[in-house]
PDB file of C-alpha atoms in Angstrom:
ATOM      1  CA  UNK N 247      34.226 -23.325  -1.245  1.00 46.00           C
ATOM      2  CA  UNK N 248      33.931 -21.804  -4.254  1.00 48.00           C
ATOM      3  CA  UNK N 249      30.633 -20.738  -5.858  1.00 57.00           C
ATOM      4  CA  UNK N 250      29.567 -22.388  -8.822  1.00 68.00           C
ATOM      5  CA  UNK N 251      28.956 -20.332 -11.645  1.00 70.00           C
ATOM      6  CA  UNK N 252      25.927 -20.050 -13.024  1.00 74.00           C
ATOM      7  CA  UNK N 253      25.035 -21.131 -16.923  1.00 82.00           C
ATOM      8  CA  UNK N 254      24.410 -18.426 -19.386  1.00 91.00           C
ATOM      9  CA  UNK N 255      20.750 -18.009 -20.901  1.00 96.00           C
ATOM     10  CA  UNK N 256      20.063 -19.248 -23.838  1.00 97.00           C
ATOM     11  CA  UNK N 257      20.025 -15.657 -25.964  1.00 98.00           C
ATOM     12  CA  UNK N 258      16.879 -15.820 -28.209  1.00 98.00           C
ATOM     13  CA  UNK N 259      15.858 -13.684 -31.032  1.00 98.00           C
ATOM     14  CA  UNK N 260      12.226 -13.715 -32.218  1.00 98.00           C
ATOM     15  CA  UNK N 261      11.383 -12.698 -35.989  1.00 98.00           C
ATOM     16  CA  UNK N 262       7.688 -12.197 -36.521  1.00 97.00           C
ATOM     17  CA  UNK N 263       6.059  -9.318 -38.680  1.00 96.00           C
ATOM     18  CA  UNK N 264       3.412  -9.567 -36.093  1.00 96.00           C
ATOM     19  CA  UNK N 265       4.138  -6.983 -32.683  1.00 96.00           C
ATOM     20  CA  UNK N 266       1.476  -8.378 -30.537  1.00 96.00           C
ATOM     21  CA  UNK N 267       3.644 -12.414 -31.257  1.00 96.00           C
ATOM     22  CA  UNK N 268       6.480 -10.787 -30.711  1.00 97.00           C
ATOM     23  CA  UNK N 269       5.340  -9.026 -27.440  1.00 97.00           C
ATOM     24  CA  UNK N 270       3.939 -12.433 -25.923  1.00 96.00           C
ATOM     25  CA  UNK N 271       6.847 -14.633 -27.075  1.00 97.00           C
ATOM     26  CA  UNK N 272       9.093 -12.459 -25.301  1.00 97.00           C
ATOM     27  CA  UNK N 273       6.757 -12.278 -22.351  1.00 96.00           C
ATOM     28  CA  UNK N 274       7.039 -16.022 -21.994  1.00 95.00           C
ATOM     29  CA  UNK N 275      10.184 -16.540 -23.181  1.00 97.00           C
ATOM     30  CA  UNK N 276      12.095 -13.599 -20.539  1.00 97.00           C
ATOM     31  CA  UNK N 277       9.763 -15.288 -17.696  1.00 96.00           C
ATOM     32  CA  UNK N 278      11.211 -19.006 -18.500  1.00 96.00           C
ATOM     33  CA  UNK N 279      14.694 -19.605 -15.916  1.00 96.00           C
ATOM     34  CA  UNK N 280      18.027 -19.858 -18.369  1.00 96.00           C
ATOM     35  CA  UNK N 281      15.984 -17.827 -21.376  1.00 97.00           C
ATOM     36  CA  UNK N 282      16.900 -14.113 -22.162  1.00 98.00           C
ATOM     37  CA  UNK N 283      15.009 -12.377 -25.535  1.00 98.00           C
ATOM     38  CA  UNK N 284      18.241 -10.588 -27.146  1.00 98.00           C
ATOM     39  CA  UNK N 285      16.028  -8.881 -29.786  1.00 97.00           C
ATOM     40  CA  UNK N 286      13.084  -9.076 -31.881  1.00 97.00           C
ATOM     41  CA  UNK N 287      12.450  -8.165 -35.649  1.00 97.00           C
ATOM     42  CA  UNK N 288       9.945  -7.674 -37.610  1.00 97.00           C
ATOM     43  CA  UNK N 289      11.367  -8.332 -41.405  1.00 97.00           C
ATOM     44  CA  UNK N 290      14.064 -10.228 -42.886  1.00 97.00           C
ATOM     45  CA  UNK N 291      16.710  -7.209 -43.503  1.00 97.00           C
ATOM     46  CA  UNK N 292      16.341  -6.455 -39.133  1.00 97.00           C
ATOM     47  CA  UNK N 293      16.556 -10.302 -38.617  1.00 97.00           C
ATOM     48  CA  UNK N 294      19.648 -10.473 -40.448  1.00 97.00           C
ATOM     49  CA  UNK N 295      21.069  -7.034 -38.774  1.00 97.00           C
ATOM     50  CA  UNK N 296      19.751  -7.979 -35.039  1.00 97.00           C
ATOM     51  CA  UNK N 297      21.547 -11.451 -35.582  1.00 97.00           C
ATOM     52  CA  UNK N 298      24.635 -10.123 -36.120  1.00 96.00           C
ATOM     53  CA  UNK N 299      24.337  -7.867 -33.411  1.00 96.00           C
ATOM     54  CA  UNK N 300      22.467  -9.578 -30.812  1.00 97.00           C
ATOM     55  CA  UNK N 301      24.287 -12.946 -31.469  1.00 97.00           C
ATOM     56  CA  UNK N 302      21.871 -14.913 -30.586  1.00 98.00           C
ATOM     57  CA  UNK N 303      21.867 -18.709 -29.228  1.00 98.00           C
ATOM     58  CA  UNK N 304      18.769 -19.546 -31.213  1.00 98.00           C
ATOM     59  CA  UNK N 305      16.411 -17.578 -33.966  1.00 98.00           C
ATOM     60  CA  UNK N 306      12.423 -18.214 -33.395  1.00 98.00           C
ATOM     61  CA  UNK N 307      11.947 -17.431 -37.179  1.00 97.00           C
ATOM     62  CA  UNK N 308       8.196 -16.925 -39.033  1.00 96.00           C
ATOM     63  CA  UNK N 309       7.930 -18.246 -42.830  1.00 95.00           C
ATOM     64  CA  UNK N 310       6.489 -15.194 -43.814  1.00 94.00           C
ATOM     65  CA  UNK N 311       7.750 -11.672 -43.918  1.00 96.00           C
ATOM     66  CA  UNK N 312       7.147  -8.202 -45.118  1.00 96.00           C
ATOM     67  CA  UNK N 313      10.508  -8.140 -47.270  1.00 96.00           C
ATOM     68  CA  UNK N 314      11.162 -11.827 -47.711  1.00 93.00           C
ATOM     69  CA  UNK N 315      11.219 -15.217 -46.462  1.00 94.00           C
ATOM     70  CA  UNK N 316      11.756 -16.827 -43.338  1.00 96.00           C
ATOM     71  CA  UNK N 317      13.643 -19.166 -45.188  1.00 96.00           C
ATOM     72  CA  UNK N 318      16.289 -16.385 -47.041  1.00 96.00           C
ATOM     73  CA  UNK N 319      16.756 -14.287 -43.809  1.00 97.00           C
ATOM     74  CA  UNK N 320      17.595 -18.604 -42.006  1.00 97.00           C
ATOM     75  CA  UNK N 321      19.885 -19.022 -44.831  1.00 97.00           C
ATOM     76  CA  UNK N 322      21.530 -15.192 -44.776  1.00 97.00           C
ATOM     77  CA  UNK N 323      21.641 -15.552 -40.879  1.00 97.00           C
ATOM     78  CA  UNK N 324      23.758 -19.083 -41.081  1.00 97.00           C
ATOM     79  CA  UNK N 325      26.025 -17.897 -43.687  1.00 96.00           C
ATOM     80  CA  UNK N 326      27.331 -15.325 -40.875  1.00 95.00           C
ATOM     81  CA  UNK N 327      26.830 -17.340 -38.082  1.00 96.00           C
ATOM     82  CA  UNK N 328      26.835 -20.716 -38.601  1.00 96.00           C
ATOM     83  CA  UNK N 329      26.830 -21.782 -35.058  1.00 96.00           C
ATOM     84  CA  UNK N 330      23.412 -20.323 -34.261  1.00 97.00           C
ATOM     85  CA  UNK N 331      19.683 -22.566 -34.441  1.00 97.00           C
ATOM     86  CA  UNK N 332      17.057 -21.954 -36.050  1.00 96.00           C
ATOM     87  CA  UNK N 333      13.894 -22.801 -35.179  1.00 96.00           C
ATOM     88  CA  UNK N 334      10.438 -22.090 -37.454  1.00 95.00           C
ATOM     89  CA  UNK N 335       7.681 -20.576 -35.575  1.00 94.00           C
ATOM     90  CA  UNK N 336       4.811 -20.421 -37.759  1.00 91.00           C
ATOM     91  CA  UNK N 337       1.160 -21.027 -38.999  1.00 90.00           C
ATOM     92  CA  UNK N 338       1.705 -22.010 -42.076  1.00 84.00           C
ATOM     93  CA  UNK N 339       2.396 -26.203 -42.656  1.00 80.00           C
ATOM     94  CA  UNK N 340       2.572 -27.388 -45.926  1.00 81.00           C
ATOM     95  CA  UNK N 341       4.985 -29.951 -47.307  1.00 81.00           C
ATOM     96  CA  UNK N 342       7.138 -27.920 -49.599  1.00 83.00           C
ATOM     97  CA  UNK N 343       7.478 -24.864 -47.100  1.00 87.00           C
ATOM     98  CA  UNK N 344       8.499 -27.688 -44.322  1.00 86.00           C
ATOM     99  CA  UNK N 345      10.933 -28.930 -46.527  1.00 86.00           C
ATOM    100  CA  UNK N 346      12.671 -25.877 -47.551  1.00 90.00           C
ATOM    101  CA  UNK N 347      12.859 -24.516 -43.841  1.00 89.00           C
ATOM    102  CA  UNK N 348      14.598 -28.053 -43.052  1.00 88.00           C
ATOM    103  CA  UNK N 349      16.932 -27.300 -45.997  1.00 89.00           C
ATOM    104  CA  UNK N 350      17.972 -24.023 -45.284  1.00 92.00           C
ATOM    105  CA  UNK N 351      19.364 -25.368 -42.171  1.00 92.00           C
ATOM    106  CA  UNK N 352      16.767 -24.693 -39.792  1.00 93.00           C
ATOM    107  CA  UNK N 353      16.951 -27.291 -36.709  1.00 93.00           C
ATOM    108  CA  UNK N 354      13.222 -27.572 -36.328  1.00 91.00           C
ATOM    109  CA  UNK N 355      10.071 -26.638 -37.501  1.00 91.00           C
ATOM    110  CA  UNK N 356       6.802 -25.566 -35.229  1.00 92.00           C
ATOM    111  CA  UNK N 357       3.470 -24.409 -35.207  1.00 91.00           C
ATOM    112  CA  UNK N 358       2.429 -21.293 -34.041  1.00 92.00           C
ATOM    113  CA  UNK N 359      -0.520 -23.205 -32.086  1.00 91.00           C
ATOM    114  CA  UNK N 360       2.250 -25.042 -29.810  1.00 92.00           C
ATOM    115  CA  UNK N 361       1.966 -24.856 -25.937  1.00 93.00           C
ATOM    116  CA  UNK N 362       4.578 -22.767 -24.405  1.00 93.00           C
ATOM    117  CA  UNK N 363       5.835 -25.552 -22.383  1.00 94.00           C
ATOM    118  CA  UNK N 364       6.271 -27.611 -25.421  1.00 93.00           C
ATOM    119  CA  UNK N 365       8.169 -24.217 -27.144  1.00 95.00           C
ATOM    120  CA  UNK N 366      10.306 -23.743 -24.314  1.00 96.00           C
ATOM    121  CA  UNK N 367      11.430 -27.906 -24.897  1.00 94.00           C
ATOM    122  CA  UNK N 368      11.799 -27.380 -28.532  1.00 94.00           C
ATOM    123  CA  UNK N 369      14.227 -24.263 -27.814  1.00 96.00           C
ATOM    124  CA  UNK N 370      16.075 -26.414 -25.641  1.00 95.00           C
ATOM    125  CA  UNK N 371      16.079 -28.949 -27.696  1.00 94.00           C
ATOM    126  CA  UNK N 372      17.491 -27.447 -30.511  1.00 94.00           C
ATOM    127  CA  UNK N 373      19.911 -25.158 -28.405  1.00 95.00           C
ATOM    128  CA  UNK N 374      21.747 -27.963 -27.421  1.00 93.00           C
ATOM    129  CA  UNK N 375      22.712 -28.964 -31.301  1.00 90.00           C
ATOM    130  CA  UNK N 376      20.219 -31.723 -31.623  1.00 89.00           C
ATOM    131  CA  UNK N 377      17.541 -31.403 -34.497  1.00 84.00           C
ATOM    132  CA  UNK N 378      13.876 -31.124 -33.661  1.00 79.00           C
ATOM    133  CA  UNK N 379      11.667 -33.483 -35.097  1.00 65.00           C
ATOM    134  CA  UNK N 380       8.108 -34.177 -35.016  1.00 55.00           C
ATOM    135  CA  UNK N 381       6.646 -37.568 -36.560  1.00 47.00           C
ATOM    136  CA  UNK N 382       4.375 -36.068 -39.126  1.00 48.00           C
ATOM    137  CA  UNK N 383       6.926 -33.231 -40.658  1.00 47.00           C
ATOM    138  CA  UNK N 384       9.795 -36.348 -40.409  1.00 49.00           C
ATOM    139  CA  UNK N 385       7.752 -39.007 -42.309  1.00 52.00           C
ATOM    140  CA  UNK N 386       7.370 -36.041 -45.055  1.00 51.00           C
ATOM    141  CA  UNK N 387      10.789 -35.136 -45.004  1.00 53.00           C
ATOM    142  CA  UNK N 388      12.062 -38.552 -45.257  1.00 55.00           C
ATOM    143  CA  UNK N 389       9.308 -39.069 -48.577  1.00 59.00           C
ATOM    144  CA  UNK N 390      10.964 -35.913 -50.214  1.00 54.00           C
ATOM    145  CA  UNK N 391      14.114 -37.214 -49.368  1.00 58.00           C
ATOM    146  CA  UNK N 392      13.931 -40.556 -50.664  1.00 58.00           C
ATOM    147  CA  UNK N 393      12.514 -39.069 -53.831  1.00 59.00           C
ATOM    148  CA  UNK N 394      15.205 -36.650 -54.344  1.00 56.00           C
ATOM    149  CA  UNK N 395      17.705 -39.924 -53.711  1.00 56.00           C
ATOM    150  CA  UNK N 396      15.506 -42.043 -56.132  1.00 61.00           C
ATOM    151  CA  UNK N 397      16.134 -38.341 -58.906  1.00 60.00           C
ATOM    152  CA  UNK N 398      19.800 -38.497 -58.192  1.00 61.00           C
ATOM    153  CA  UNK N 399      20.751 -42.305 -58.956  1.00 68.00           C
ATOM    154  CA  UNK N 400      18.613 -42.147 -62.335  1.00 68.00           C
ATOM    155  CA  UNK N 401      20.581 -39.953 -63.504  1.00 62.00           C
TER     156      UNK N 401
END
């Protein structure tokens, strides 16, 4: 009989200007069975680099960085490698940042005060192509989105 061969992990980059997030991300993240940390950055220009270096399955990416967005380095990162996720990990929650992290092709959208059991299904989640989606951020997308519709056939 022959062996079955075991899955790859999930290869994860995290992208947070803050060490000590990074440090306990990966602590959880390298502890969690089919989940391997690839890399971690701390600003957009080494998210971008460690992407295309690291290739990573999915991107745990903050809003806010010392040299950028979250939202330019999801956008820079997708342009190389389309086939990778991203997922916001952040604190900060208002409508128009939600919106523009969904637009910039991010697959979900999370705050930073998540359990890790509920992080470690939204990685999955995501990983496996599907979009995340929580019923408050949704109900705001789809208002912004039926406005922009409503925009379009005025014109």
């Amino acid at each position: 009989m022959s062996a079955k061969a075991k899955p790859s992990p999930l290869r994860l980059l995290i992208v947070d200007d803050h060490e000590v997030v990074r440090i306990g991300l990966s602590a959880v993240l390298n502890l969690t069975p089919g989940m391997k940390v690839v890399g971690q950055a701390k600003s957009k220009a080494d998210a971008v680099a460690q992407s295309r270096r690291a290739k990573p399955d999915v991107v745990l990416l903050d809003i806010r960085l010392p040299d950028g967005s979250g939202i330019d380095a999801a956008r820079d990162i997708l342009s190389t490698r389309p086939e990778t996720r991203i997922l916001f990990l952040t604190s900060f929650a208002d409508e128009h940042t939600v919106l523009e992290a969904i637009l910039s092709g991010a697959q979900g959208y999370l705050l930073k005060d998540i359990a890790s059991a509920a992080l470690v299904r939204a990685i999955k989640t995501v990983a496996s192509g599907q979009p995340l989606r929580s019923e408050e951020h949704t109900s705001e997308l789809q208002s912004h989105l039926n406005l922009v519709c409503r925009l379009l056939l005025e014109k």
